[in-house]
Each structure stands twice: as structure tokens, then as C-alpha cells.
Short mmCIF file of N, CA and C in Angstrom, two decimals:
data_model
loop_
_atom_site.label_atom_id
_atom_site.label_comp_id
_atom_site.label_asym_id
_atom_site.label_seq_id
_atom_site.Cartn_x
_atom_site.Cartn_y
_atom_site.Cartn_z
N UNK A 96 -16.85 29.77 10.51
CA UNK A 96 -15.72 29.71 9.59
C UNK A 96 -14.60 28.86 10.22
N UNK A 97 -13.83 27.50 9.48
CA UNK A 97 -12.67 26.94 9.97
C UNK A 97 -11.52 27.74 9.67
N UNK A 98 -10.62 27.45 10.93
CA UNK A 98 -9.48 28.27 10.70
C UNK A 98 -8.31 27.51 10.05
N UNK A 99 -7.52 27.43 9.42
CA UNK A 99 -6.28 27.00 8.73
C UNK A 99 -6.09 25.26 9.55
N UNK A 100 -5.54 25.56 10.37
CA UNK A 100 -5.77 24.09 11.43
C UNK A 100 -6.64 22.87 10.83
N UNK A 101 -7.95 23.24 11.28
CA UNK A 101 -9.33 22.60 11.16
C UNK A 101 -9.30 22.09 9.50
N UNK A 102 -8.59 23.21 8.46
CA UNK A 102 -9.17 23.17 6.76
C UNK A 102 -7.54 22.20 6.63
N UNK A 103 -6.58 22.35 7.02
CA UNK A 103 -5.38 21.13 7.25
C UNK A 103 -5.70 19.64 7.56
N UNK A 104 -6.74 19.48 8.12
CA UNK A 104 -6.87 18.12 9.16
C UNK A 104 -8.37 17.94 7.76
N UNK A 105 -9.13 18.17 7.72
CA UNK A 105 -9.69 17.87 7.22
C UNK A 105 -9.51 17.72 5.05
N UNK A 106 -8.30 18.28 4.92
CA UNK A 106 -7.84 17.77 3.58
C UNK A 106 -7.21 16.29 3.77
N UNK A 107 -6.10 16.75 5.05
CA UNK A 107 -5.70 14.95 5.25
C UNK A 107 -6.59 13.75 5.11
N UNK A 108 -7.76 14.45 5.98
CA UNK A 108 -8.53 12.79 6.66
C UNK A 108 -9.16 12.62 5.04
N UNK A 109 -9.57 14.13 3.56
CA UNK A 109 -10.23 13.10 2.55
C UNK A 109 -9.07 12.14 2.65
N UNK A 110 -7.78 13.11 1.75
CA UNK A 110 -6.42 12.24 0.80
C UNK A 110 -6.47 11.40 1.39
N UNK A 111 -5.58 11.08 2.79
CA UNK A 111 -4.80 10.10 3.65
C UNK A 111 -5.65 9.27 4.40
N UNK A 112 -5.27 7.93 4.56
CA UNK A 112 -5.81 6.89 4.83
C UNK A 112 -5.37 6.42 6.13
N UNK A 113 -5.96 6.48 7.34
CA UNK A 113 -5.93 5.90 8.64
C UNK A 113 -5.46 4.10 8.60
N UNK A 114 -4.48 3.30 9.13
CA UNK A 114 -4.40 2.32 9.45
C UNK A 114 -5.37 1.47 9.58
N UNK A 115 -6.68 2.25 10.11
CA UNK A 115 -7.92 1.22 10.28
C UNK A 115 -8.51 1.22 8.38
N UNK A 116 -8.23 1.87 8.22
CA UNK A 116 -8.72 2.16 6.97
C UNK A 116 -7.93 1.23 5.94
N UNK A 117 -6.68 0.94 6.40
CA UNK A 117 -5.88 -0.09 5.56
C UNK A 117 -5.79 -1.43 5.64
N UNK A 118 -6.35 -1.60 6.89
CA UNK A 118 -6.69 -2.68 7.62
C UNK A 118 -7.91 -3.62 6.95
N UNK A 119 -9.10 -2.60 6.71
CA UNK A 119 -10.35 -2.90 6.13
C UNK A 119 -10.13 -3.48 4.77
N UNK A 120 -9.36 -2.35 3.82
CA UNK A 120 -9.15 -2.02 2.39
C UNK A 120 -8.27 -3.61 2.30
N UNK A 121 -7.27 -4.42 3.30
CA UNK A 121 -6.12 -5.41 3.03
C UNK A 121 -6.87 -6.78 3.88
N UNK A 122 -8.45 -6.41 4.25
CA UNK A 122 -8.73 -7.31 5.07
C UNK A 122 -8.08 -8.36 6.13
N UNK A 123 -7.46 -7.56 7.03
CA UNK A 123 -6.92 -7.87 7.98
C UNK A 123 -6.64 -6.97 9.33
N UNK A 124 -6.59 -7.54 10.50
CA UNK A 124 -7.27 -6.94 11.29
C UNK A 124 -6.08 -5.75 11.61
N UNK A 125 -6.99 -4.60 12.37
CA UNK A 125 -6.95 -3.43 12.83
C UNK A 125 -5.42 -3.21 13.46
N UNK A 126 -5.61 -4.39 14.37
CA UNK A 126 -3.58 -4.65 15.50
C UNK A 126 -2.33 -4.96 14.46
N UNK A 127 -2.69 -5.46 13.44
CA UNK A 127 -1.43 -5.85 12.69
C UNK A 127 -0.93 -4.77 11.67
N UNK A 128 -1.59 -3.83 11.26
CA UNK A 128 -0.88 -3.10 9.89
C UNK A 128 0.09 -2.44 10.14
N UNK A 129 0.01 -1.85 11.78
CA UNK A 129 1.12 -0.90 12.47
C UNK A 129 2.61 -1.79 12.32
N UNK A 130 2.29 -2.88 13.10
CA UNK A 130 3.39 -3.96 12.94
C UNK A 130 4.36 -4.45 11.53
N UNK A 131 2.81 -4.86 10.52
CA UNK A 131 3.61 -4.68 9.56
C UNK A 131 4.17 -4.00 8.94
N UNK A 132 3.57 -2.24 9.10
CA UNK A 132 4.54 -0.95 8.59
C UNK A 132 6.16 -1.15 9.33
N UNK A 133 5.62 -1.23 10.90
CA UNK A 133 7.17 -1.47 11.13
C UNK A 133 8.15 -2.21 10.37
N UNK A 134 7.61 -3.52 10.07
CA UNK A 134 8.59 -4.40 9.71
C UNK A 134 9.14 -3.67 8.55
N UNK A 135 8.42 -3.02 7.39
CA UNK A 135 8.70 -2.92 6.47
C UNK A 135 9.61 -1.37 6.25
N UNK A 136 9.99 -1.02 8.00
CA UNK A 136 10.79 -0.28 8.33
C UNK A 136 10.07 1.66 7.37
N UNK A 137 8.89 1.46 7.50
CA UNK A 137 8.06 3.14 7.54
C UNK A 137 7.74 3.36 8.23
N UNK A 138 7.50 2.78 9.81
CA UNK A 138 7.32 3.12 11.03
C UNK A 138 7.58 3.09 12.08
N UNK A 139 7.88 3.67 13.31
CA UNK A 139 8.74 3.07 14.53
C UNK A 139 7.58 3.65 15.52
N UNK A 140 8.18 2.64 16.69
CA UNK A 140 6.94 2.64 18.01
C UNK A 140 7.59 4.15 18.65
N UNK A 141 6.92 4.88 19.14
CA UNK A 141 7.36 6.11 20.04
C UNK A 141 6.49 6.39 20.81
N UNK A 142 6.74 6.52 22.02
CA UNK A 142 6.07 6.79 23.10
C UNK A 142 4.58 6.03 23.34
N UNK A 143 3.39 6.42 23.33
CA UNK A 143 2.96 5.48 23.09
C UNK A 143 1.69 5.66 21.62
N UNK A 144 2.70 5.64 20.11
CA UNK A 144 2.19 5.88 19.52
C UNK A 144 3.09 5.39 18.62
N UNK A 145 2.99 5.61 17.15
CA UNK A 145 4.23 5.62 16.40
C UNK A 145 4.73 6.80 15.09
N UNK A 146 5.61 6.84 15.14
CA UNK A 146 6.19 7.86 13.94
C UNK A 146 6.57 7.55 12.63
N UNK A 147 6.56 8.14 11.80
CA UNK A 147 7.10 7.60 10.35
C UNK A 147 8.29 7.98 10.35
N UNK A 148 9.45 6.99 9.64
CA UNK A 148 10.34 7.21 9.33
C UNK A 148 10.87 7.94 7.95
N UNK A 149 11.90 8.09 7.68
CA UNK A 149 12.39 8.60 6.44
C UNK A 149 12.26 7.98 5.67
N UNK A 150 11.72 6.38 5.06
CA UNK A 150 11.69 5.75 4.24
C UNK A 150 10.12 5.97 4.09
N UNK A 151 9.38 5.96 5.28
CA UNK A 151 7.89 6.55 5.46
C UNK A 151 7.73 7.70 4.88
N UNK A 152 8.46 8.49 5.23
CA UNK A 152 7.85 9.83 4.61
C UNK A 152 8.35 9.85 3.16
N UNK A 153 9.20 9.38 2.58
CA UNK A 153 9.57 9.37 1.37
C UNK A 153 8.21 8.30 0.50
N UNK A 154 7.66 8.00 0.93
CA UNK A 154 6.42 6.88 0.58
C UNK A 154 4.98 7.88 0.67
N UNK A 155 5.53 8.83 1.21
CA UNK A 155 3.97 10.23 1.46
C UNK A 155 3.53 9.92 2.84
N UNK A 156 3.97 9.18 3.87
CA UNK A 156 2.90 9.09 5.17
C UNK A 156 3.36 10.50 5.78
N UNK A 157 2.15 11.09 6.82
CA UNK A 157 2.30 12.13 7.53
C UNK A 157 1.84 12.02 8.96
N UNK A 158 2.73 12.58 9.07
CA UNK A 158 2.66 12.31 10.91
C UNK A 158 1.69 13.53 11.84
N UNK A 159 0.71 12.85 11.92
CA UNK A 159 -0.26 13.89 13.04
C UNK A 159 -0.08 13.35 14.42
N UNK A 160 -0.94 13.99 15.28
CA UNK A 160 -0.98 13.66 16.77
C UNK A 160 -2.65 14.11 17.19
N UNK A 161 -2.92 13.43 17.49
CA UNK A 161 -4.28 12.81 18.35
C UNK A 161 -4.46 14.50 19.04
N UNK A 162 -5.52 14.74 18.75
CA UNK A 162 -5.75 16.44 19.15
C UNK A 162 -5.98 16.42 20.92
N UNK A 163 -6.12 15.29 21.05
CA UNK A 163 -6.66 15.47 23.14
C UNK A 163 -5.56 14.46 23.63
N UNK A 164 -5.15 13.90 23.34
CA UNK A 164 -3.73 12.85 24.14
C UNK A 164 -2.41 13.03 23.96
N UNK A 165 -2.24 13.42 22.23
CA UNK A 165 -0.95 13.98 21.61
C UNK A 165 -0.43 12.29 21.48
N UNK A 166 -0.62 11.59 21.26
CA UNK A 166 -0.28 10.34 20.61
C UNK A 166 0.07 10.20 19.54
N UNK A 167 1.28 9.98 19.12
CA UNK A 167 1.57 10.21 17.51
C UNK A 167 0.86 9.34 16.74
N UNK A 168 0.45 9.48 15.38
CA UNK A 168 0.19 8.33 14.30
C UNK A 168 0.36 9.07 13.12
N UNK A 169 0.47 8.19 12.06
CA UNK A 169 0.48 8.37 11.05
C UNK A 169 -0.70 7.82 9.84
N UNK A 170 -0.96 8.74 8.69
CA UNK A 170 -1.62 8.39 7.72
C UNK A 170 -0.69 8.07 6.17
N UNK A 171 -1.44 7.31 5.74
CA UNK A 171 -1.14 7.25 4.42
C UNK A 171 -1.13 7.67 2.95
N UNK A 172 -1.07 8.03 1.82
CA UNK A 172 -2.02 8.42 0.32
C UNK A 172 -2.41 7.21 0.36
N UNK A 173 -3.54 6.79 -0.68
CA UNK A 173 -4.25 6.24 -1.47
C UNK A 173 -3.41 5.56 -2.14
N UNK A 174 -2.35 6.09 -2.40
CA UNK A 174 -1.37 5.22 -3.27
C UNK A 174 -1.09 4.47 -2.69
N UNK A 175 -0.66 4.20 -1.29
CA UNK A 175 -0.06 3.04 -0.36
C UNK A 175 -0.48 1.65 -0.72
N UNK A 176 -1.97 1.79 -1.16
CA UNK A 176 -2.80 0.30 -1.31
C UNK A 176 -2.03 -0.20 -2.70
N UNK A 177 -1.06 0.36 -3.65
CA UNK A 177 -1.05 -0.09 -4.78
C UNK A 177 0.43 -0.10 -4.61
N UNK A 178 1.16 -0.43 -3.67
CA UNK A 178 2.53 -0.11 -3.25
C UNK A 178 3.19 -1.93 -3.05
N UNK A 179 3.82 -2.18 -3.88
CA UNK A 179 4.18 -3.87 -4.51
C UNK A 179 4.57 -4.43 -3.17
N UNK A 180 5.38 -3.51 -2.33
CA UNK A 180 6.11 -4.32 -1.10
C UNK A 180 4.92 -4.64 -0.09
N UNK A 181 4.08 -3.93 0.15
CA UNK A 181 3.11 -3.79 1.18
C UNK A 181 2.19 -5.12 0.54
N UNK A 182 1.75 -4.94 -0.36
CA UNK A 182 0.73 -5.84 -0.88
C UNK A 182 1.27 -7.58 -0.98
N UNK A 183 2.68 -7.40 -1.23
CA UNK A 183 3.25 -8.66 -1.34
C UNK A 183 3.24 -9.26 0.04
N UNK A 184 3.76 -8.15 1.36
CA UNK A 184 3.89 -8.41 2.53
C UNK A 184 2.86 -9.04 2.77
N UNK A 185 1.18 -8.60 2.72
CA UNK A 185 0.26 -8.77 3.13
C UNK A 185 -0.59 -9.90 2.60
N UNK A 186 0.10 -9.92 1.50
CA UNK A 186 -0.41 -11.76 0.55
C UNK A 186 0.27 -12.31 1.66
N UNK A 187 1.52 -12.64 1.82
CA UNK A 187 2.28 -13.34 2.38
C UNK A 187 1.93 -13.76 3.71
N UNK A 188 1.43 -12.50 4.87
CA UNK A 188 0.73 -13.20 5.77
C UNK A 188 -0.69 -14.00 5.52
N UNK A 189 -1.19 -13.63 5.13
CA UNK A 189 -2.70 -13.99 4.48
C UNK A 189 -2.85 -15.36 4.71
N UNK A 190 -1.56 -15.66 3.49
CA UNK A 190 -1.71 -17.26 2.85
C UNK A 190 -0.55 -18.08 3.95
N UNK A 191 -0.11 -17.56 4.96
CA UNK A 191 0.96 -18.34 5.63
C UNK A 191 2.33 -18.74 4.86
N UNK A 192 3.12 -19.53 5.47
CA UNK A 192 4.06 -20.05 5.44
C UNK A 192 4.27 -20.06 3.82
N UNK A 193 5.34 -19.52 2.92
CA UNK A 193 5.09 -20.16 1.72
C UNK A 193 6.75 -21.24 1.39
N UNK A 194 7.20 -21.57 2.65
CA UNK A 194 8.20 -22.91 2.37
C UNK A 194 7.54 -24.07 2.21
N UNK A 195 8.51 -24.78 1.71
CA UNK A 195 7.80 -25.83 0.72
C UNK A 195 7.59 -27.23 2.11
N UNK A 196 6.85 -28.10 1.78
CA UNK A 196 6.75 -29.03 3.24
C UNK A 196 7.92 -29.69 2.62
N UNK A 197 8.38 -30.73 3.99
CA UNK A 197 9.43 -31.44 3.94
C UNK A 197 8.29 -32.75 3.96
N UNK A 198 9.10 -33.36 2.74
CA UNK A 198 8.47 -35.53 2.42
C UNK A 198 9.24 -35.94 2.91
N UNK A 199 8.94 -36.90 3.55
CA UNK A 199 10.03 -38.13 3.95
C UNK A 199 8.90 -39.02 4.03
N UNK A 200 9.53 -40.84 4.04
CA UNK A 200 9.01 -41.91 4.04
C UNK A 200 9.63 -42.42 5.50
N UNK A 201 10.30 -41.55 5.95
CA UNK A 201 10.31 -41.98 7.64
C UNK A 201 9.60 -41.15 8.31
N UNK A 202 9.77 -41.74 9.64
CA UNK A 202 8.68 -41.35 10.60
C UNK A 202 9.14 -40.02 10.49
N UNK A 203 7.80 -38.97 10.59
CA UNK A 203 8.05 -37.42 10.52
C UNK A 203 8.31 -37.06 12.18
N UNK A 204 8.80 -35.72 11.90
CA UNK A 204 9.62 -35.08 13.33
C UNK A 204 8.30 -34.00 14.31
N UNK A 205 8.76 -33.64 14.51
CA UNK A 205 7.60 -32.54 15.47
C UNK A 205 7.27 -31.34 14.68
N UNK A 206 8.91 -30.67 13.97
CA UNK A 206 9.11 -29.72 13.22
C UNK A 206 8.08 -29.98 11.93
N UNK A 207 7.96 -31.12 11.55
CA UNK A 207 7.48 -31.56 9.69
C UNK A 207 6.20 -32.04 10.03
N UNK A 208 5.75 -32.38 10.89
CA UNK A 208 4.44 -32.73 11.68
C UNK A 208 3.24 -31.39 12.04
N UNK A 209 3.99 -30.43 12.89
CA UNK A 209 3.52 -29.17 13.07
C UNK A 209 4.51 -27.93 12.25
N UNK A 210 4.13 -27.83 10.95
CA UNK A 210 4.48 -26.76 10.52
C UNK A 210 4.34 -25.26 11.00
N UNK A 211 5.25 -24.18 11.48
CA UNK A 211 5.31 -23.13 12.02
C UNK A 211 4.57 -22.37 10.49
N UNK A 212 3.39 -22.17 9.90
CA UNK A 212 2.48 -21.47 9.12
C UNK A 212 2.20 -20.17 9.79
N UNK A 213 1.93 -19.86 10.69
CA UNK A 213 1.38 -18.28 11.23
C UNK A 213 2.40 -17.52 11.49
N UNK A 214 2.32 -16.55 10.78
CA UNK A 214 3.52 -15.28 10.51
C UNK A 214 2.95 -14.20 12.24
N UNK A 215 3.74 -13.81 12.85
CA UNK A 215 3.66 -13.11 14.03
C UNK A 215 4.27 -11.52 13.51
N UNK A 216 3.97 -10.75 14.63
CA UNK A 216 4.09 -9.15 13.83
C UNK A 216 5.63 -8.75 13.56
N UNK A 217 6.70 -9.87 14.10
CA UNK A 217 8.44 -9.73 14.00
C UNK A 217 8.48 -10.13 12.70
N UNK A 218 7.41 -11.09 11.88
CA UNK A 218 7.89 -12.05 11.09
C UNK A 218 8.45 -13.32 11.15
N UNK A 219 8.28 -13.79 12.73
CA UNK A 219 8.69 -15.17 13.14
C UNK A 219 7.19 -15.93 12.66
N UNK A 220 7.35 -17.14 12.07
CA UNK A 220 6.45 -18.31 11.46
C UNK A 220 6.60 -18.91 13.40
N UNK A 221 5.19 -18.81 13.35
CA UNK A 221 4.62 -19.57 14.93
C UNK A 221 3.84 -20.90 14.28
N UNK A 222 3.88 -21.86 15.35
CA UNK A 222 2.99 -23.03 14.72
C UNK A 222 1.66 -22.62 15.45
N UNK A 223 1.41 -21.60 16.50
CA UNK A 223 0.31 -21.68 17.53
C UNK A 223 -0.02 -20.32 17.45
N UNK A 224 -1.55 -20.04 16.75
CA UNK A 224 -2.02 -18.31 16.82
C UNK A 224 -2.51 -18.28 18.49
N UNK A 225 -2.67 -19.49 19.22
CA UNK A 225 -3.15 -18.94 20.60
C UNK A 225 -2.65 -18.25 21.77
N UNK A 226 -0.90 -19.50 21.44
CA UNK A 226 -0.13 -19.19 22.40
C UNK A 226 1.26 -18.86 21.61
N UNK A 227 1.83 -19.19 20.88
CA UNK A 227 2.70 -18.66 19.99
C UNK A 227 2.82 -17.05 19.77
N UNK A 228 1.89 -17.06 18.82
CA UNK A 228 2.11 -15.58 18.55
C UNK A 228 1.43 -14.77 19.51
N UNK A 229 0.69 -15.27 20.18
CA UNK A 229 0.47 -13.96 21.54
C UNK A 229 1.53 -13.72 21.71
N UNK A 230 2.53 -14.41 22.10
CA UNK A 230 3.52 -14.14 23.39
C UNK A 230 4.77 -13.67 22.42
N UNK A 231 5.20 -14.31 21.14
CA UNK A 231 5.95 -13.50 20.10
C UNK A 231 5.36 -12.37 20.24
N UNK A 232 4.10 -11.72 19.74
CA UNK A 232 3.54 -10.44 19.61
C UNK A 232 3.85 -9.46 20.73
N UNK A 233 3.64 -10.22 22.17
CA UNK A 233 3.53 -9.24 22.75
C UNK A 233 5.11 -8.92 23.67
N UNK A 234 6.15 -9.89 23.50
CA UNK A 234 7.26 -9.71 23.62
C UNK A 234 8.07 -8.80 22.47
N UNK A 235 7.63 -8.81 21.36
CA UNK A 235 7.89 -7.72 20.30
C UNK A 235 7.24 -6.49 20.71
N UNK A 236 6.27 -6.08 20.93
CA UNK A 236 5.66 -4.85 21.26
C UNK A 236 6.52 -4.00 22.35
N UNK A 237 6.82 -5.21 23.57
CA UNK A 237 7.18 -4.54 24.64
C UNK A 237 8.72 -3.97 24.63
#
């Protein structure tokens, strides 16, 4: 027989949707959805995990903790996937940059030459996913 605990955790995991799970569902990878929750200010980094905020929890996420480490995370409803800001966010990285290019009939610059297209997890447009947004990414994290 499960005890109250066990029949709690296991209603969440049907309803609520794991990050990896949003990741799959928005086809995009696993490291970025946390980031972009942040940006979109429903999540903050804590310790070494993250928490939902009040704009989060007003959206339905719930905050569990990892039963053997105590690492915070959070899940989502089902509804999240149909949520205009998130989905717009996530077009938006998808398709890159959506400013318009700069024409000129003079010689082009470095800036209009190498367009900054790759969105990094702050929301800074990098021109370089190798070395750009590593180092945006991981200077944001830290």
C-alpha cells in the first residue's frame, strides 16, 4: 500500500510536466528551457537547483525536491505548452534573430557581415554558438 507521500508524487509526475519533458514537446534541447523559464522571470537559480517564483506559481508550476539530493526543481501543467509567452519565446529562439538585415551599397561592416542570429540563455544575440554563447551561457549561469 502507498502512503500519502508516494500517491502525491505520483499524481504530479501524471498532471505536471518535467523540463525534459518540455524540452522534447518545444524541440529544443534539455540545458535551455530552465534558462528560458528564467528569462521569462517563473524561475530563479537556488542553490544548486531552481525555484519557482510568484509569477511561476501563479502559472501552476510546483516546486518539488529530488528525494536523495534535495535539489530543488520544478514541474509544470500541461497547460504550459499552450501558454502564448513561452511559445512565442521559443519560436523566437528557434528561428534566430528576427531584426531586419541592414542593405547598403557600400562596403559592409563586421557587424552587417556577421550578423549576431544565435539567441544565448540571457537573451544576448551571439554571432558564434561555439564560442559566443558558451561563454555568454556560462558567465550567465555562474
Amino acid at each position: 500500500m502507498m502512503d500519502d507521500s508516494e500517491l502525491k508524487e505520483n499524481n504530479i509526475n501524471d498532471k505536471y510536466l518535467s523540463t525534459t519533458k518540455l524540452a522534447e514537446e518545444f524541440e529544443v534541447s534539455r540545458f535551455r528551457i530552465n534558462p528560458i523559464l528564467s528569462e521569462l522571470g517563473w524561475i530563479e537559480k537556488d542553490r544548486k537547483g531552481w525555484v519557482t517564483t510568484k509569477l511561476g506559481n501563479s502559472l501552476g508550476g510546483k516546486q518539488l525536491e529530488h528525494n536523495k539530493t534535495g535539489v530543488p526543481y520544478v514541474k509544470w501543467p500541461e497547460t504550459i505548452l499552450e501558454n502564448k509567452r513561452l511559445v512565442e519565446t521559443i519560436k523566437e529562439i528557434k528561428e534566430g534573430s528576427s531584426e531586419p538585415k541592414i542593405e547598403s551599397n557600400e562596403e559592409t561592416g563586421f557587424r552587417e557581415k556577421f550578423i549576431a542570429k544565435h539567441r544565448a540563455a540571457d537573451g544576448h544575440f551571439v554571432r558564434s554558438k561555439a564560442a559566443e554563447m558558451l561563454i555568454d551561457n556560462w558567465l550567465y549561469m555562474s
